[in-house]
JSON list of C-alpha atoms in Angstrom, two decimals:
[
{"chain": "A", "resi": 1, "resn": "UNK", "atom": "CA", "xyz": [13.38, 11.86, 6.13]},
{"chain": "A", "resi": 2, "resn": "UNK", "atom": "CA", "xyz": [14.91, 10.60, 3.56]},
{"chain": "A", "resi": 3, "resn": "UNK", "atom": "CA", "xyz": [14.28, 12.45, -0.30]},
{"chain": "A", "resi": 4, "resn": "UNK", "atom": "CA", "xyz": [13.37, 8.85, -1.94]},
{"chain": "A", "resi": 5, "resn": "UNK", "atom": "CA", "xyz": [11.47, 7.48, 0.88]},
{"chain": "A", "resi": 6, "resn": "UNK", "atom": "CA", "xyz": [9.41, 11.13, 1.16]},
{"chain": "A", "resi": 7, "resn": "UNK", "atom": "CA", "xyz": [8.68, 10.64, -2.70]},
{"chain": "A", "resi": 8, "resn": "UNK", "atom": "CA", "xyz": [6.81, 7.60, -2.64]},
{"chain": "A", "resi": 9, "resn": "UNK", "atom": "CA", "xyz": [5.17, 7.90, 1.07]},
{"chain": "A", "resi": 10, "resn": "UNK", "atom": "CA", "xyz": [3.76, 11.32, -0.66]},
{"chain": "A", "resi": 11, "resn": "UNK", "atom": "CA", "xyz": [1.35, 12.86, 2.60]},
{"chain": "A", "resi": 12, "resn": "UNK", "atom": "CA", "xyz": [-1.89, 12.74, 0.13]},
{"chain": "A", "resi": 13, "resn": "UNK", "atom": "CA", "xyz": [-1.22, 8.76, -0.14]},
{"chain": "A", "resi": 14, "resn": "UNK", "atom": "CA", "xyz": [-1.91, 7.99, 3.59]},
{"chain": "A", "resi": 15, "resn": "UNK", "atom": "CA", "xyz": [-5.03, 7.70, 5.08]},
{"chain": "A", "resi": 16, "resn": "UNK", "atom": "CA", "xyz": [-6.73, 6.59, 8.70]},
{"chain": "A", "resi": 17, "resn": "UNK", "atom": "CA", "xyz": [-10.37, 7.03, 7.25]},
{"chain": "A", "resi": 18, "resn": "UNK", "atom": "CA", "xyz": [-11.92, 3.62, 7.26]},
{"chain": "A", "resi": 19, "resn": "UNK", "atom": "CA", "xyz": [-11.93, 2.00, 3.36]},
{"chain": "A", "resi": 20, "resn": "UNK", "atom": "CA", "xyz": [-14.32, -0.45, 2.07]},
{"chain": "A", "resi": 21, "resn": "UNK", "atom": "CA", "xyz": [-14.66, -3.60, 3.48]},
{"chain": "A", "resi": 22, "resn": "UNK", "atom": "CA", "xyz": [-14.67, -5.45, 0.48]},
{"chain": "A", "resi": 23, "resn": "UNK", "atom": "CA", "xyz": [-11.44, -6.09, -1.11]},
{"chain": "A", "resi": 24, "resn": "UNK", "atom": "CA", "xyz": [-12.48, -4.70, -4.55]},
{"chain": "A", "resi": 25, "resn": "UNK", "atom": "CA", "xyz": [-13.92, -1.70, -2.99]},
{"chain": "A", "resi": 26, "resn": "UNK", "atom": "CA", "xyz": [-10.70, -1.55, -0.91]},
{"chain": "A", "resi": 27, "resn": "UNK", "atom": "CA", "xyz": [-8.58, -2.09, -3.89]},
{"chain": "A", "resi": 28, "resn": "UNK", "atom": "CA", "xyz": [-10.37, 1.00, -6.02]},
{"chain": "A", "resi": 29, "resn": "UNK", "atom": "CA", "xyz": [-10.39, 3.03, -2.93]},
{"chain": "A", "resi": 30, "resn": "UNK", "atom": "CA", "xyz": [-5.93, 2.45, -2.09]},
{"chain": "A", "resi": 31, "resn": "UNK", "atom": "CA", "xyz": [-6.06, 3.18, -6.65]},
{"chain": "A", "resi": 32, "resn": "UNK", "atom": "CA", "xyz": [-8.09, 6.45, -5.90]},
{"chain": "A", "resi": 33, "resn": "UNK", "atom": "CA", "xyz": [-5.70, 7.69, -3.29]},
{"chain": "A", "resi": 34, "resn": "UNK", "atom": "CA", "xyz": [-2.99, 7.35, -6.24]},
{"chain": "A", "resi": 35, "resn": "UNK", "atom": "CA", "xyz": [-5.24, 8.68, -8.77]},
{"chain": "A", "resi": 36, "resn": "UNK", "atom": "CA", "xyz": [-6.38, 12.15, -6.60]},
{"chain": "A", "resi": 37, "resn": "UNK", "atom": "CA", "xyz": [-2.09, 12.61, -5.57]},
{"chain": "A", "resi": 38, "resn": "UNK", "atom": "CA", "xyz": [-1.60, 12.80, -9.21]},
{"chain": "A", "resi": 39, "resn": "UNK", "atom": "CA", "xyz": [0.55, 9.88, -9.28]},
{"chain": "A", "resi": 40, "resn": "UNK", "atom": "CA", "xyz": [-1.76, 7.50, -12.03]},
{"chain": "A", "resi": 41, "resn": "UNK", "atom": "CA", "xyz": [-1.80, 8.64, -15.94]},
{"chain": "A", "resi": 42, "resn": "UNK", "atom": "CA", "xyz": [-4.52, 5.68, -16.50]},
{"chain": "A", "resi": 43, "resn": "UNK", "atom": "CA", "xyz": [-6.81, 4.38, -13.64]},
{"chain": "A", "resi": 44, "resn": "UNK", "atom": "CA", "xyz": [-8.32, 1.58, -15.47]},
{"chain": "A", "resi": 45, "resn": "UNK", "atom": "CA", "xyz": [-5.03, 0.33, -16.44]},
{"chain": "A", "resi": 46, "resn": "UNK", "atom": "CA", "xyz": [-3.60, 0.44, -13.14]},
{"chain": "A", "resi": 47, "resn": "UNK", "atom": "CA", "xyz": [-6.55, -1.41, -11.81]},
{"chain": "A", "resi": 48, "resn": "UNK", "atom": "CA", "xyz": [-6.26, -3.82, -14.30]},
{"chain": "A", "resi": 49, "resn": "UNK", "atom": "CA", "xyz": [-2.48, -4.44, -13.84]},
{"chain": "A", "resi": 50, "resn": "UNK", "atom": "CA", "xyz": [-3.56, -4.75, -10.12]},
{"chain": "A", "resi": 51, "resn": "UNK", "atom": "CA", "xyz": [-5.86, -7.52, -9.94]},
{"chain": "A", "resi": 52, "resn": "UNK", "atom": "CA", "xyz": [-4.22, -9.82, -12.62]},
{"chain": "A", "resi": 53, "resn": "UNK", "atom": "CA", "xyz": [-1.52, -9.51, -9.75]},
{"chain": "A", "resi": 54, "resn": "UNK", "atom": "CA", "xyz": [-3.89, -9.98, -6.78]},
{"chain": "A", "resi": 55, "resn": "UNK", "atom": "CA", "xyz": [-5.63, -12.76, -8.78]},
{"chain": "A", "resi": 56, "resn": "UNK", "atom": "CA", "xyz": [-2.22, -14.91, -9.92]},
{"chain": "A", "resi": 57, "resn": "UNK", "atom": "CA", "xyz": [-0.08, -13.76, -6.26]},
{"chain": "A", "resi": 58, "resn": "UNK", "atom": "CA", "xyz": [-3.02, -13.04, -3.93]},
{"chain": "A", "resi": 59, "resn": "UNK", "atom": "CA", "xyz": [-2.59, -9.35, -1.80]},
{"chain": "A", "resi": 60, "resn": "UNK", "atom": "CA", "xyz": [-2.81, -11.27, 1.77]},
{"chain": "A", "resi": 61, "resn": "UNK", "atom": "CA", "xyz": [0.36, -11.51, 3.80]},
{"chain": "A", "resi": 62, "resn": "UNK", "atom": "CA", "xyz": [-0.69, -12.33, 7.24]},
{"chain": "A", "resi": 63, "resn": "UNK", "atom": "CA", "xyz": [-0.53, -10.62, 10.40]},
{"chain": "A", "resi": 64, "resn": "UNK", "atom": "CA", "xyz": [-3.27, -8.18, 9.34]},
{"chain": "A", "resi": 65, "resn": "UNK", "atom": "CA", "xyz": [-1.28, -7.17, 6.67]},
{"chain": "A", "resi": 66, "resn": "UNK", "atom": "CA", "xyz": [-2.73, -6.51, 3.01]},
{"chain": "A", "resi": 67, "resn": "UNK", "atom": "CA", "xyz": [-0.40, -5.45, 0.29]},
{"chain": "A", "resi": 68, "resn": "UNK", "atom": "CA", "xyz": [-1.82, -5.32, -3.35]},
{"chain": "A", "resi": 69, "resn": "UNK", "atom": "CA", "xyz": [0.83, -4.45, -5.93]},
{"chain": "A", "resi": 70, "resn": "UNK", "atom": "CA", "xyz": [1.59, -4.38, -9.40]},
{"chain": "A", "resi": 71, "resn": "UNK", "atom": "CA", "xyz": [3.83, -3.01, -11.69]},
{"chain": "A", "resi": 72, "resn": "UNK", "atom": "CA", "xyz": [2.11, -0.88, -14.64]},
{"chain": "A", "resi": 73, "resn": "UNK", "atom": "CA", "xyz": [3.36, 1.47, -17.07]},
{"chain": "A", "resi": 74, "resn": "UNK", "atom": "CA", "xyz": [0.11, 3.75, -15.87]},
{"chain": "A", "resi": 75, "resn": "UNK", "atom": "CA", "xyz": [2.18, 5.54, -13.14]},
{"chain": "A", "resi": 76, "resn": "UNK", "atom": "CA", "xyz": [5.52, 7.20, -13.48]},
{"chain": "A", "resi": 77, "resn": "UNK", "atom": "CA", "xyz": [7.17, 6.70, -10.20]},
{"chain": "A", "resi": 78, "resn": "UNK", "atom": "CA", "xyz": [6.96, 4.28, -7.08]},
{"chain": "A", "resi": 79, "resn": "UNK", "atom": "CA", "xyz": [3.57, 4.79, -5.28]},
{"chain": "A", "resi": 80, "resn": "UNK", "atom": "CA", "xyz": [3.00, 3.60, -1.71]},
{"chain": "A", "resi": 81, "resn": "UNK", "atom": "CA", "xyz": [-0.57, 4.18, -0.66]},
{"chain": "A", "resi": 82, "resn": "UNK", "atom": "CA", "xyz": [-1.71, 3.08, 2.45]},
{"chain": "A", "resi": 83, "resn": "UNK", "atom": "CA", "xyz": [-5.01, 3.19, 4.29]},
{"chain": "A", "resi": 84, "resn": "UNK", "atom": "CA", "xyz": [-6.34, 1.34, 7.84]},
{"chain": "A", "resi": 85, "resn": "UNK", "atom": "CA", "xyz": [-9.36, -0.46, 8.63]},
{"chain": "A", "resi": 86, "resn": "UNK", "atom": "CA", "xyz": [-11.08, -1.06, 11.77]},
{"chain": "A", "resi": 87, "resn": "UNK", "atom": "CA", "xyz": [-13.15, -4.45, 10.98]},
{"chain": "A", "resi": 88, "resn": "UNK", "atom": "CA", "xyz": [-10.89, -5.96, 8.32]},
{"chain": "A", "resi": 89, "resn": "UNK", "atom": "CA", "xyz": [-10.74, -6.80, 4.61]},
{"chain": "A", "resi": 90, "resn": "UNK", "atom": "CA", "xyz": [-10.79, -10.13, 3.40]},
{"chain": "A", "resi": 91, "resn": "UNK", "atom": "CA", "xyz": [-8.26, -11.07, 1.68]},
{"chain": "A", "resi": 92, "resn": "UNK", "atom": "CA", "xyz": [-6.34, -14.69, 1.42]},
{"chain": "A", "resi": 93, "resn": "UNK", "atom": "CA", "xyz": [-4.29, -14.65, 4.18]},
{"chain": "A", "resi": 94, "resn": "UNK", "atom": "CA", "xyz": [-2.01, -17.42, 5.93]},
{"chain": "A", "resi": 95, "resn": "UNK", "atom": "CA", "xyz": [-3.22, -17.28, 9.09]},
{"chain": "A", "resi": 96, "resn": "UNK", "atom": "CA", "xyz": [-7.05, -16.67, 7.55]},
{"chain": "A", "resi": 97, "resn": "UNK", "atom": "CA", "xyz": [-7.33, -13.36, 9.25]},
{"chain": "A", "resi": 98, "resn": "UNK", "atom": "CA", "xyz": [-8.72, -9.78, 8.25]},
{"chain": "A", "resi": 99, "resn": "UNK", "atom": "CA", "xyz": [-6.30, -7.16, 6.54]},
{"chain": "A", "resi": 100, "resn": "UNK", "atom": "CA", "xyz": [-6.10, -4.51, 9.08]},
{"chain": "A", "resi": 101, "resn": "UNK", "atom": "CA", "xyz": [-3.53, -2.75, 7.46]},
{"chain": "A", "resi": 102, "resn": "UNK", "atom": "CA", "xyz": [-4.13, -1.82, 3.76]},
{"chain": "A", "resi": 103, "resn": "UNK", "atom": "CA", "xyz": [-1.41, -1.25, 1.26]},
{"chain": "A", "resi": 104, "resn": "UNK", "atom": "CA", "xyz": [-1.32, -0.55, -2.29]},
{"chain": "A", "resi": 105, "resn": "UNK", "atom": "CA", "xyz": [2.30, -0.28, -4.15]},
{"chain": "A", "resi": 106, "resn": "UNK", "atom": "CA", "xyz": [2.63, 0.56, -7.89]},
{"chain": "A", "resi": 107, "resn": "UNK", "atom": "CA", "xyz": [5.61, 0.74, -9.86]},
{"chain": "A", "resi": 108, "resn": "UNK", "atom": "CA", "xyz": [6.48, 1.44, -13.30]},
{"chain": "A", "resi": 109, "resn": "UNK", "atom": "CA", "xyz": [6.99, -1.60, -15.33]},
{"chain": "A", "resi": 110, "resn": "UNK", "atom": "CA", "xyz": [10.66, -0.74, -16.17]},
{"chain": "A", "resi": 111, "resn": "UNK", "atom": "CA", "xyz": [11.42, -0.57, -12.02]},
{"chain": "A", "resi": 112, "resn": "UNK", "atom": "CA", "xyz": [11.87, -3.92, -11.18]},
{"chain": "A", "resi": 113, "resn": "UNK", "atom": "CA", "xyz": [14.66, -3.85, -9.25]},
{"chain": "A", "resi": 114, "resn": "UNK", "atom": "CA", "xyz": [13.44, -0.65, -7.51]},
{"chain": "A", "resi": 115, "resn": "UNK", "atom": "CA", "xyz": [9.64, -2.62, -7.25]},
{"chain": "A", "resi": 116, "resn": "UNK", "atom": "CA", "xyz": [11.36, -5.41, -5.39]},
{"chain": "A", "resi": 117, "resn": "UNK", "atom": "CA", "xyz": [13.59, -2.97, -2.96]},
{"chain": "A", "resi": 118, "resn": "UNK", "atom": "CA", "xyz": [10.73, -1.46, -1.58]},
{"chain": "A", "resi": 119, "resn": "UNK", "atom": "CA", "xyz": [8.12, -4.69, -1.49]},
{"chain": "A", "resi": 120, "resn": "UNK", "atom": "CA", "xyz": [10.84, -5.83, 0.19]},
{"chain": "A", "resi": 121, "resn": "UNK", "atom": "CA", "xyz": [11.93, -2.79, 2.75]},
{"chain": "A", "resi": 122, "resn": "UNK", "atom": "CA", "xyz": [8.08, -2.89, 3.49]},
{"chain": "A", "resi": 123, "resn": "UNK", "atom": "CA", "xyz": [6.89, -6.47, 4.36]},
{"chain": "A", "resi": 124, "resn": "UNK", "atom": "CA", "xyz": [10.59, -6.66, 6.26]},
{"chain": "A", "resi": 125, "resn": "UNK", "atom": "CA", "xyz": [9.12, -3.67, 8.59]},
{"chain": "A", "resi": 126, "resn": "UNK", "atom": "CA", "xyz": [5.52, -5.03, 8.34]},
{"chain": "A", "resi": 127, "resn": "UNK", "atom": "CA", "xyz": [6.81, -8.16, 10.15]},
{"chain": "A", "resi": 128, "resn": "UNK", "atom": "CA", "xyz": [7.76, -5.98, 13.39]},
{"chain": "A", "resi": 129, "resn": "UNK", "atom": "CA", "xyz": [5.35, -6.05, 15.84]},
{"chain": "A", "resi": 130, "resn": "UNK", "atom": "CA", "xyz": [5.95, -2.25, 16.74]},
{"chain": "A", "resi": 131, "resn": "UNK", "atom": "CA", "xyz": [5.34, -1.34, 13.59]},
{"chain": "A", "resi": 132, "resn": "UNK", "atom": "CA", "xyz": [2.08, -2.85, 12.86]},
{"chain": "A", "resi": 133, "resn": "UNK", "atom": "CA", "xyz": [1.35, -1.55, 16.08]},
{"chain": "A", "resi": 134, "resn": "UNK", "atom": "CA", "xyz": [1.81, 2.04, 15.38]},
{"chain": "A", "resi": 135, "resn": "UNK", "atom": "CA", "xyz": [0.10, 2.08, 12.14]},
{"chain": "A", "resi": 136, "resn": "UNK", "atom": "CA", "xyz": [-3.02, 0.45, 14.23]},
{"chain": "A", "resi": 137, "resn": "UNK", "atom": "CA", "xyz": [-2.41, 3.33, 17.01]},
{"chain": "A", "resi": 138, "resn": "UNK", "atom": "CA", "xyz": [-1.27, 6.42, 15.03]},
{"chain": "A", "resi": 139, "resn": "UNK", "atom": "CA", "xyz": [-3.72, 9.24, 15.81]},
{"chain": "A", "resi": 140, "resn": "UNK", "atom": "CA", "xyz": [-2.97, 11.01, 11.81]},
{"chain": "A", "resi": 141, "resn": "UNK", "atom": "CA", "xyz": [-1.87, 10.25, 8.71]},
{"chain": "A", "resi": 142, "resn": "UNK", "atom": "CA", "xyz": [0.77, 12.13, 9.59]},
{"chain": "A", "resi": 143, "resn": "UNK", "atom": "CA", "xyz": [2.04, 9.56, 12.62]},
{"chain": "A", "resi": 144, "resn": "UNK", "atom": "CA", "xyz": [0.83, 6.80, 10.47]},
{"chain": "A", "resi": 145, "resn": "UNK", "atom": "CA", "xyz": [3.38, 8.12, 7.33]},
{"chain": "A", "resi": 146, "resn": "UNK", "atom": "CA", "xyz": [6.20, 9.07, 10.18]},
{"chain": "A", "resi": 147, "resn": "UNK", "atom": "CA", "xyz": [6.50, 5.67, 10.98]},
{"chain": "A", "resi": 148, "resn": "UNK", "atom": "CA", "xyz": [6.01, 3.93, 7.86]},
{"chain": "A", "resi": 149, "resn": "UNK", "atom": "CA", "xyz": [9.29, 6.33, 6.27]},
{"chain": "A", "resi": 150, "resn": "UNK", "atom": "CA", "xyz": [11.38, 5.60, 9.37]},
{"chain": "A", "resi": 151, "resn": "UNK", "atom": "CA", "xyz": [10.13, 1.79, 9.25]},
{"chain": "A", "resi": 152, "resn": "UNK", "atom": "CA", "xyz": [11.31, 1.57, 5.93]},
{"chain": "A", "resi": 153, "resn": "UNK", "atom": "CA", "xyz": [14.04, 3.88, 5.37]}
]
């Protein structure tokens, strides 16, 4: 697996255990993953960094797929955090369906260019079928991390 990749897919980041279903809750919950892996200097920055995003850009993609992300000079390195829910978050979506698939991506403020490579490398693979697929049927984080490095690497 890739070195880079590895780094901000950290093991501690990934989670099957079912997150709130509101999108706050779900929003503090993908934050606390980051906070607990050591990866967030400030929490309350971060948070606020990530809903000014979520409320000008909006987190829903479609196809199940919620991505909240923000840039913020509370973390020191890309962050990927990504959890899975069985009955949905809502979030504004194109198609006006439930985020199945929950991700939260933070960046320091300095890493555009690296921000925008990986937003990008991830809703490219989100877009595959097989992929959203094996994030819905991975049986561990573990699978669920597997196939989001190879997706995206």
């Amino acid at each position: 697996m890739d070195d880079e990749i590895d780094a901000v897919l950290a093991p501690e980041l990934i989670t099957l255990r079912e997150p709130p279903t509101d999108k706050g809750g779900c929003i503090e919950y993908l934050l606390d993953r980051a906070v607990d892996a050591g990866r967030v200097t400030d929490r309350d920055e971060a948070l606020e960094a990530i809903r000014s995003h979520e409320a000008e850009m909006g987190a829903g993609v479609g196809k199940g797929i919620g991505l909240f992300h923000a840039k913020t000079d509370a973390v020191d390195r890309p962050t990927i955090a990504f959890a899975r829910s069985s009955e949905g978050v809502a979030v504004e979506t194109s198609d006006g369906e439930p985020a199945t698939l929950l991700f939260l991506l933070l960046a320091p403020t300095e890493a555009t260019d690296e921000h925008l490579a990986i937003l990008s490398s991830l809703s490219r693979a989100l877009m595959h079928a097989e992929v959203r697929t094996a994030l819905h049927e991975a049986e561990s984080a573990a699978a669920a991390r597997r196939t989001l490095a190879e997706a995206i690497g």
